[in-house]
């Protein structure tokens, strides 16, 4: 139960329920006289000697039988018919559902000619330009041409990364109340900003996986925060190419 601060005893007191399952739950509680469930040992191989140790082998059998396989499979080890009938068919299968196989919905972007954004250089070293500011004008036009299939994600750095030109064609998506001092917020905005590289990368990954296009922008010094997330996504892309039923998504 929660306790209200002193002097606020009239506040309602709400019960707080926390559900927690122990590590290694449903497995052997002890092996060789040592606790497994709820300890670091549950994250190892709890029964490492099943080939040579009859006691370990007996515990393994007891553990596996606790899942009651006889209720799931017949005498030949085949899944029972009434359970097979529960599996979804057709487009209800995950592999065939466009919400999980976004490549089925993928439409190509309508891109402007990048050559139209070339910066003239009349004399070497005589003028100054910023590559990302030019990129911002390109992305501005990408958003204009693709208002229903492209989003820009980044941790509050769109303007400081010199991509502010995109705000000429869209706002930052905002679904809450817009205050008088707010600028550039819109319920239908195509720019998604929040100060969390992990969340922005997750937004982009989910957006791509469901059949759309997007770009994640971040400072060079901070983008390493999501290195592992980007690497995992790249590994998934590589593996997905080996599955004939999975349609390619935007990269």
mmCIF file of C-alpha atoms in Angstrom:
data_model
loop_
_atom_site.group_PDB
_atom_site.id
_atom_site.type_symbol
_atom_site.label_atom_id
_atom_site.label_comp_id
_atom_site.label_asym_id
_atom_site.label_seq_id
_atom_site.Cartn_x
_atom_site.Cartn_y
_atom_site.Cartn_z
ATOM 1 C CA UNK A 1 0.000 0.000 0.000
ATOM 2 C CA UNK A 2 1.198 3.525 -0.739
ATOM 3 C CA UNK A 3 1.529 6.029 2.103
ATOM 4 C CA UNK A 4 0.430 9.657 1.562
ATOM 5 C CA UNK A 5 2.820 12.462 2.560
ATOM 6 C CA UNK A 6 2.365 13.929 6.086
ATOM 7 C CA UNK A 7 -0.577 16.264 6.281
ATOM 8 C CA UNK A 8 -2.315 14.742 3.281
ATOM 9 C CA UNK A 9 -4.024 11.821 4.997
ATOM 10 C CA UNK A 10 -7.241 12.679 3.173
ATOM 11 C CA UNK A 11 -5.678 11.625 -0.130
ATOM 12 C CA UNK A 12 -6.949 8.303 -1.473
ATOM 13 C CA UNK A 13 -4.610 5.421 -0.829
ATOM 14 C CA UNK A 14 -4.269 3.125 -3.831
ATOM 15 C CA UNK A 15 -2.997 -0.443 -3.542
ATOM 16 C CA UNK A 16 0.226 -1.073 -5.435
ATOM 17 C CA UNK A 17 0.590 -4.538 -6.903
ATOM 18 C CA UNK A 18 3.973 -5.632 -8.220
ATOM 19 C CA UNK A 19 4.210 -8.942 -10.032
ATOM 20 C CA UNK A 20 7.636 -10.516 -10.275
ATOM 21 C CA UNK A 21 8.626 -13.998 -11.329
ATOM 22 C CA UNK A 22 11.909 -15.489 -10.112
ATOM 23 C CA UNK A 23 14.714 -16.166 -12.555
ATOM 24 C CA UNK A 24 14.542 -19.794 -13.657
ATOM 25 C CA UNK A 25 10.890 -20.111 -12.677
ATOM 26 C CA UNK A 26 9.396 -23.586 -13.470
ATOM 27 C CA UNK A 27 12.890 -25.094 -13.731
ATOM 28 C CA UNK A 28 14.696 -27.188 -11.101
ATOM 29 C CA UNK A 29 14.691 -25.323 -7.809
ATOM 30 C CA UNK A 30 17.910 -27.002 -6.661
ATOM 31 C CA UNK A 31 20.645 -28.949 -8.436
ATOM 32 C CA UNK A 32 23.323 -30.835 -6.503
ATOM 33 C CA UNK A 33 22.124 -29.211 -3.306
ATOM 34 C CA UNK A 34 22.573 -25.670 -4.638
ATOM 35 C CA UNK A 35 19.741 -23.217 -5.252
ATOM 36 C CA UNK A 36 19.003 -22.502 -8.911
ATOM 37 C CA UNK A 37 15.607 -20.800 -9.064
ATOM 38 C CA UNK A 38 15.922 -17.134 -8.206
ATOM 39 C CA UNK A 39 19.733 -17.118 -8.407
ATOM 40 C CA UNK A 40 22.402 -16.410 -11.015
ATOM 41 C CA UNK A 41 22.704 -20.160 -11.670
ATOM 42 C CA UNK A 42 19.327 -20.087 -13.447
ATOM 43 C CA UNK A 43 20.939 -18.000 -16.162
ATOM 44 C CA UNK A 44 23.568 -20.657 -16.801
ATOM 45 C CA UNK A 45 22.951 -24.278 -17.900
ATOM 46 C CA UNK A 46 21.129 -25.553 -14.802
ATOM 47 C CA UNK A 47 21.633 -29.237 -15.648
ATOM 48 C CA UNK A 48 24.976 -29.437 -17.403
ATOM 49 C CA UNK A 49 25.694 -33.161 -16.976
ATOM 50 C CA UNK A 50 22.568 -34.863 -18.348
ATOM 51 C CA UNK A 51 24.604 -37.163 -20.628
ATOM 52 C CA UNK A 52 26.704 -38.649 -17.852
ATOM 53 C CA UNK A 53 24.828 -37.926 -14.618
ATOM 54 C CA UNK A 54 21.666 -40.015 -14.066
ATOM 55 C CA UNK A 55 20.461 -37.641 -11.347
ATOM 56 C CA UNK A 56 20.678 -34.667 -13.706
ATOM 57 C CA UNK A 57 18.944 -36.661 -16.413
ATOM 58 C CA UNK A 58 16.098 -37.560 -14.049
ATOM 59 C CA UNK A 59 15.680 -33.911 -13.071
ATOM 60 C CA UNK A 60 15.613 -32.905 -16.716
ATOM 61 C CA UNK A 61 12.881 -35.433 -17.443
ATOM 62 C CA UNK A 62 10.864 -34.243 -14.455
ATOM 63 C CA UNK A 63 11.296 -30.657 -15.589
ATOM 64 C CA UNK A 64 10.182 -31.352 -19.179
ATOM 65 C CA UNK A 65 7.244 -33.489 -18.080
ATOM 66 C CA UNK A 66 6.040 -30.620 -15.883
ATOM 67 C CA UNK A 67 4.910 -28.939 -19.100
ATOM 68 C CA UNK A 68 2.482 -31.868 -19.632
ATOM 69 C CA UNK A 69 3.498 -32.757 -23.205
ATOM 70 C CA UNK A 70 1.039 -35.683 -23.191
ATOM 71 C CA UNK A 71 -1.766 -33.103 -23.305
ATOM 72 C CA UNK A 72 -0.234 -31.442 -26.361
ATOM 73 C CA UNK A 73 1.031 -34.360 -28.461
ATOM 74 C CA UNK A 74 -0.316 -37.803 -29.315
ATOM 75 C CA UNK A 75 1.542 -41.092 -28.889
ATOM 76 C CA UNK A 76 3.512 -40.421 -32.088
ATOM 77 C CA UNK A 77 4.689 -37.009 -30.953
ATOM 78 C CA UNK A 78 2.339 -35.161 -33.330
ATOM 79 C CA UNK A 79 0.549 -32.021 -32.176
ATOM 80 C CA UNK A 80 -3.060 -32.856 -31.365
ATOM 81 C CA UNK A 81 -5.597 -31.943 -34.058
ATOM 82 C CA UNK A 82 -7.684 -29.674 -31.825
ATOM 83 C CA UNK A 83 -4.592 -27.617 -31.077
ATOM 84 C CA UNK A 84 -3.492 -27.456 -34.718
ATOM 85 C CA UNK A 85 -6.877 -25.944 -35.535
ATOM 86 C CA UNK A 86 -6.095 -22.992 -33.256
ATOM 87 C CA UNK A 87 -3.287 -21.807 -35.528
ATOM 88 C CA UNK A 88 -4.269 -18.816 -37.712
ATOM 89 C CA UNK A 89 -4.523 -19.295 -41.463
ATOM 90 C CA UNK A 90 -4.175 -17.080 -44.525
ATOM 91 C CA UNK A 91 -3.492 -13.395 -43.837
ATOM 92 C CA UNK A 92 -3.993 -13.957 -40.106
ATOM 93 C CA UNK A 93 -0.603 -15.676 -39.991
ATOM 94 C CA UNK A 94 2.197 -13.406 -38.839
ATOM 95 C CA UNK A 95 4.253 -14.123 -41.943
ATOM 96 C CA UNK A 96 1.357 -13.091 -44.199
ATOM 97 C CA UNK A 97 0.020 -10.202 -42.114
ATOM 98 C CA UNK A 98 1.099 -6.861 -43.607
ATOM 99 C CA UNK A 99 1.390 -5.388 -40.111
ATOM 100 C CA UNK A 100 4.273 -7.797 -39.457
ATOM 101 C CA UNK A 101 5.492 -8.092 -43.064
ATOM 102 C CA UNK A 102 5.667 -4.428 -43.982
ATOM 103 C CA UNK A 103 7.263 -5.040 -47.366
ATOM 104 C CA UNK A 104 3.829 -6.116 -48.611
ATOM 105 C CA UNK A 105 2.647 -2.500 -48.140
ATOM 106 C CA UNK A 106 5.854 -0.770 -49.237
ATOM 107 C CA UNK A 107 5.537 1.954 -51.872
ATOM 108 C CA UNK A 108 8.532 3.679 -53.417
ATOM 109 C CA UNK A 109 9.287 7.233 -52.449
ATOM 110 C CA UNK A 110 8.670 10.012 -54.936
ATOM 111 C CA UNK A 111 12.138 11.583 -54.818
ATOM 112 C CA UNK A 112 13.238 14.870 -56.366
ATOM 113 C CA UNK A 113 16.328 14.889 -58.576
ATOM 114 C CA UNK A 114 19.294 15.298 -56.230
ATOM 115 C CA UNK A 115 21.139 17.239 -58.947
ATOM 116 C CA UNK A 116 18.716 20.121 -58.441
ATOM 117 C CA UNK A 117 20.313 20.671 -55.041
ATOM 118 C CA UNK A 118 23.867 20.946 -56.275
ATOM 119 C CA UNK A 119 25.862 23.845 -54.810
ATOM 120 C CA UNK A 120 27.692 25.892 -57.457
ATOM 121 C CA UNK A 121 31.409 26.274 -56.844
ATOM 122 C CA UNK A 122 32.678 29.084 -59.060
ATOM 123 C CA UNK A 123 36.048 29.351 -57.395
ATOM 124 C CA UNK A 124 37.694 26.892 -54.959
ATOM 125 C CA UNK A 125 37.489 28.102 -51.361
ATOM 126 C CA UNK A 126 35.568 31.242 -52.292
ATOM 127 C CA UNK A 127 32.193 30.338 -50.792
ATOM 128 C CA UNK A 128 30.871 28.547 -47.726
ATOM 129 C CA UNK A 129 28.049 26.027 -47.559
ATOM 130 C CA UNK A 130 26.791 23.413 -45.089
ATOM 131 C CA UNK A 131 26.098 19.937 -46.402
ATOM 132 C CA UNK A 132 23.336 19.173 -43.914
ATOM 133 C CA UNK A 133 21.607 22.491 -44.560
ATOM 134 C CA UNK A 134 21.429 21.562 -48.246
ATOM 135 C CA UNK A 135 20.230 18.097 -47.221
ATOM 136 C CA UNK A 136 17.476 19.801 -45.249
ATOM 137 C CA UNK A 137 16.073 21.372 -48.409
ATOM 138 C CA UNK A 138 16.128 17.969 -50.116
ATOM 139 C CA UNK A 139 14.295 16.356 -47.186
ATOM 140 C CA UNK A 140 11.812 19.224 -47.137
ATOM 141 C CA UNK A 141 10.813 18.337 -50.678
ATOM 142 C CA UNK A 142 10.818 14.604 -49.937
ATOM 143 C CA UNK A 143 8.246 15.250 -47.190
ATOM 144 C CA UNK A 144 6.181 17.453 -49.511
ATOM 145 C CA UNK A 145 6.087 14.737 -52.168
ATOM 146 C CA UNK A 146 5.475 11.899 -49.687
ATOM 147 C CA UNK A 147 3.218 13.221 -46.908
ATOM 148 C CA UNK A 148 1.875 9.749 -46.137
ATOM 149 C CA UNK A 149 4.974 7.541 -46.196
ATOM 150 C CA UNK A 150 8.043 9.390 -44.889
ATOM 151 C CA UNK A 151 8.999 10.571 -41.404
ATOM 152 C CA UNK A 152 12.098 12.193 -39.908
ATOM 153 C CA UNK A 153 13.095 11.048 -36.410
ATOM 154 C CA UNK A 154 15.709 12.606 -34.167
ATOM 155 C CA UNK A 155 16.436 13.533 -30.532
ATOM 156 C CA UNK A 156 15.521 17.255 -30.583
ATOM 157 C CA UNK A 157 18.306 18.011 -33.056
ATOM 158 C CA UNK A 158 16.565 18.656 -36.362
ATOM 159 C CA UNK A 159 17.333 22.366 -36.342
ATOM 160 C CA UNK A 160 20.778 22.121 -34.752
ATOM 161 C CA UNK A 161 21.716 19.494 -37.338
ATOM 162 C CA UNK A 162 20.892 22.137 -39.955
ATOM 163 C CA UNK A 163 17.837 20.278 -41.258
ATOM 164 C CA UNK A 164 15.430 23.059 -40.269
ATOM 165 C CA UNK A 165 14.249 23.520 -43.858
ATOM 166 C CA UNK A 166 11.940 20.537 -43.323
ATOM 167 C CA UNK A 167 9.772 22.779 -41.121
ATOM 168 C CA UNK A 168 8.837 24.707 -44.264
ATOM 169 C CA UNK A 169 6.741 21.705 -45.291
ATOM 170 C CA UNK A 170 5.750 20.067 -42.004
ATOM 171 C CA UNK A 171 5.730 20.454 -38.247
ATOM 172 C CA UNK A 172 6.792 18.349 -35.291
ATOM 173 C CA UNK A 173 4.085 15.821 -34.537
ATOM 174 C CA UNK A 174 2.296 16.755 -31.309
ATOM 175 C CA UNK A 175 -0.940 15.201 -30.095
ATOM 176 C CA UNK A 176 -1.323 17.091 -26.822
ATOM 177 C CA UNK A 177 -2.391 20.656 -26.100
ATOM 178 C CA UNK A 178 -0.509 23.309 -28.064
ATOM 179 C CA UNK A 179 0.404 26.313 -25.926
ATOM 180 C CA UNK A 180 0.685 29.910 -27.257
ATOM 181 C CA UNK A 181 4.492 29.842 -26.946
ATOM 182 C CA UNK A 182 4.866 26.570 -28.866
ATOM 183 C CA UNK A 183 6.273 26.719 -32.372
ATOM 184 C CA UNK A 184 6.021 24.333 -35.280
ATOM 185 C CA UNK A 185 3.844 21.705 -33.579
ATOM 186 C CA UNK A 186 1.096 19.908 -35.483
ATOM 187 C CA UNK A 187 -0.984 16.747 -34.994
ATOM 188 C CA UNK A 188 -0.097 15.662 -38.540
ATOM 189 C CA UNK A 189 3.583 16.636 -38.353
ATOM 190 C CA UNK A 190 6.086 14.357 -40.072
ATOM 191 C CA UNK A 191 9.030 15.187 -37.777
ATOM 192 C CA UNK A 192 9.209 13.126 -34.580
ATOM 193 C CA UNK A 193 11.472 14.498 -31.850
ATOM 194 C CA UNK A 194 12.122 13.421 -28.282
ATOM 195 C CA UNK A 195 15.351 13.531 -26.283
ATOM 196 C CA UNK A 196 16.045 9.802 -26.397
ATOM 197 C CA UNK A 197 18.204 8.263 -29.106
ATOM 198 C CA UNK A 198 16.910 4.811 -28.177
ATOM 199 C CA UNK A 199 13.276 5.794 -28.580
ATOM 200 C CA UNK A 200 13.903 7.611 -31.882
ATOM 201 C CA UNK A 201 15.762 4.635 -33.323
ATOM 202 C CA UNK A 202 12.981 2.342 -32.130
ATOM 203 C CA UNK A 203 10.390 4.598 -33.764
ATOM 204 C CA UNK A 204 12.267 4.470 -37.052
ATOM 205 C CA UNK A 205 12.775 0.710 -36.921
ATOM 206 C CA UNK A 206 9.097 0.097 -36.229
ATOM 207 C CA UNK A 207 8.101 2.529 -38.970
ATOM 208 C CA UNK A 208 10.306 0.748 -41.503
ATOM 209 C CA UNK A 209 9.165 -2.722 -40.418
ATOM 210 C CA UNK A 210 5.546 -1.780 -41.063
ATOM 211 C CA UNK A 211 6.178 -0.672 -44.638
ATOM 212 C CA UNK A 212 7.106 3.014 -44.588
ATOM 213 C CA UNK A 213 10.226 5.141 -45.121
ATOM 214 C CA UNK A 214 12.139 7.313 -42.696
ATOM 215 C CA UNK A 215 15.422 8.873 -41.642
ATOM 216 C CA UNK A 216 17.059 9.009 -38.219
ATOM 217 C CA UNK A 217 19.333 12.008 -37.627
ATOM 218 C CA UNK A 218 21.604 12.463 -34.643
ATOM 219 C CA UNK A 219 24.854 14.099 -33.586
ATOM 220 C CA UNK A 220 27.943 12.077 -34.464
ATOM 221 C CA UNK A 221 29.018 12.129 -30.812
ATOM 222 C CA UNK A 222 25.679 10.703 -29.616
ATOM 223 C CA UNK A 223 24.663 8.292 -32.356
ATOM 224 C CA UNK A 224 26.976 5.651 -30.827
ATOM 225 C CA UNK A 225 24.402 5.335 -28.047
ATOM 226 C CA UNK A 226 22.292 3.238 -30.431
ATOM 227 C CA UNK A 227 25.119 1.378 -32.195
ATOM 228 C CA UNK A 228 23.943 -1.989 -30.898
ATOM 229 C CA UNK A 229 20.332 -1.312 -31.915
ATOM 230 C CA UNK A 230 21.366 -0.400 -35.452
ATOM 231 C CA UNK A 231 23.627 -3.458 -35.648
ATOM 232 C CA UNK A 232 20.808 -5.756 -34.539
ATOM 233 C CA UNK A 233 18.484 -4.237 -37.127
ATOM 234 C CA UNK A 234 21.115 -4.751 -39.828
ATOM 235 C CA UNK A 235 21.489 -8.393 -38.784
ATOM 236 C CA UNK A 236 17.726 -8.822 -39.005
ATOM 237 C CA UNK A 237 17.722 -7.320 -42.503
ATOM 238 C CA UNK A 238 20.471 -9.726 -43.567
ATOM 239 C CA UNK A 239 18.661 -12.781 -42.190
ATOM 240 C CA UNK A 240 15.285 -11.711 -43.576
ATOM 241 C CA UNK A 241 16.672 -11.880 -47.105
ATOM 242 C CA UNK A 242 16.935 -15.648 -46.692
ATOM 243 C CA UNK A 243 13.171 -15.961 -46.154
ATOM 244 C CA UNK A 244 11.291 -16.056 -49.473
ATOM 245 C CA UNK A 245 7.980 -14.993 -47.893
ATOM 246 C CA UNK A 246 9.360 -11.870 -46.214
ATOM 247 C CA UNK A 247 9.144 -8.901 -48.529
ATOM 248 C CA UNK A 248 11.988 -6.348 -48.448
ATOM 249 C CA UNK A 249 11.459 -3.190 -46.406
ATOM 250 C CA UNK A 250 12.972 0.255 -46.798
ATOM 251 C CA UNK A 251 16.651 0.440 -45.902
#
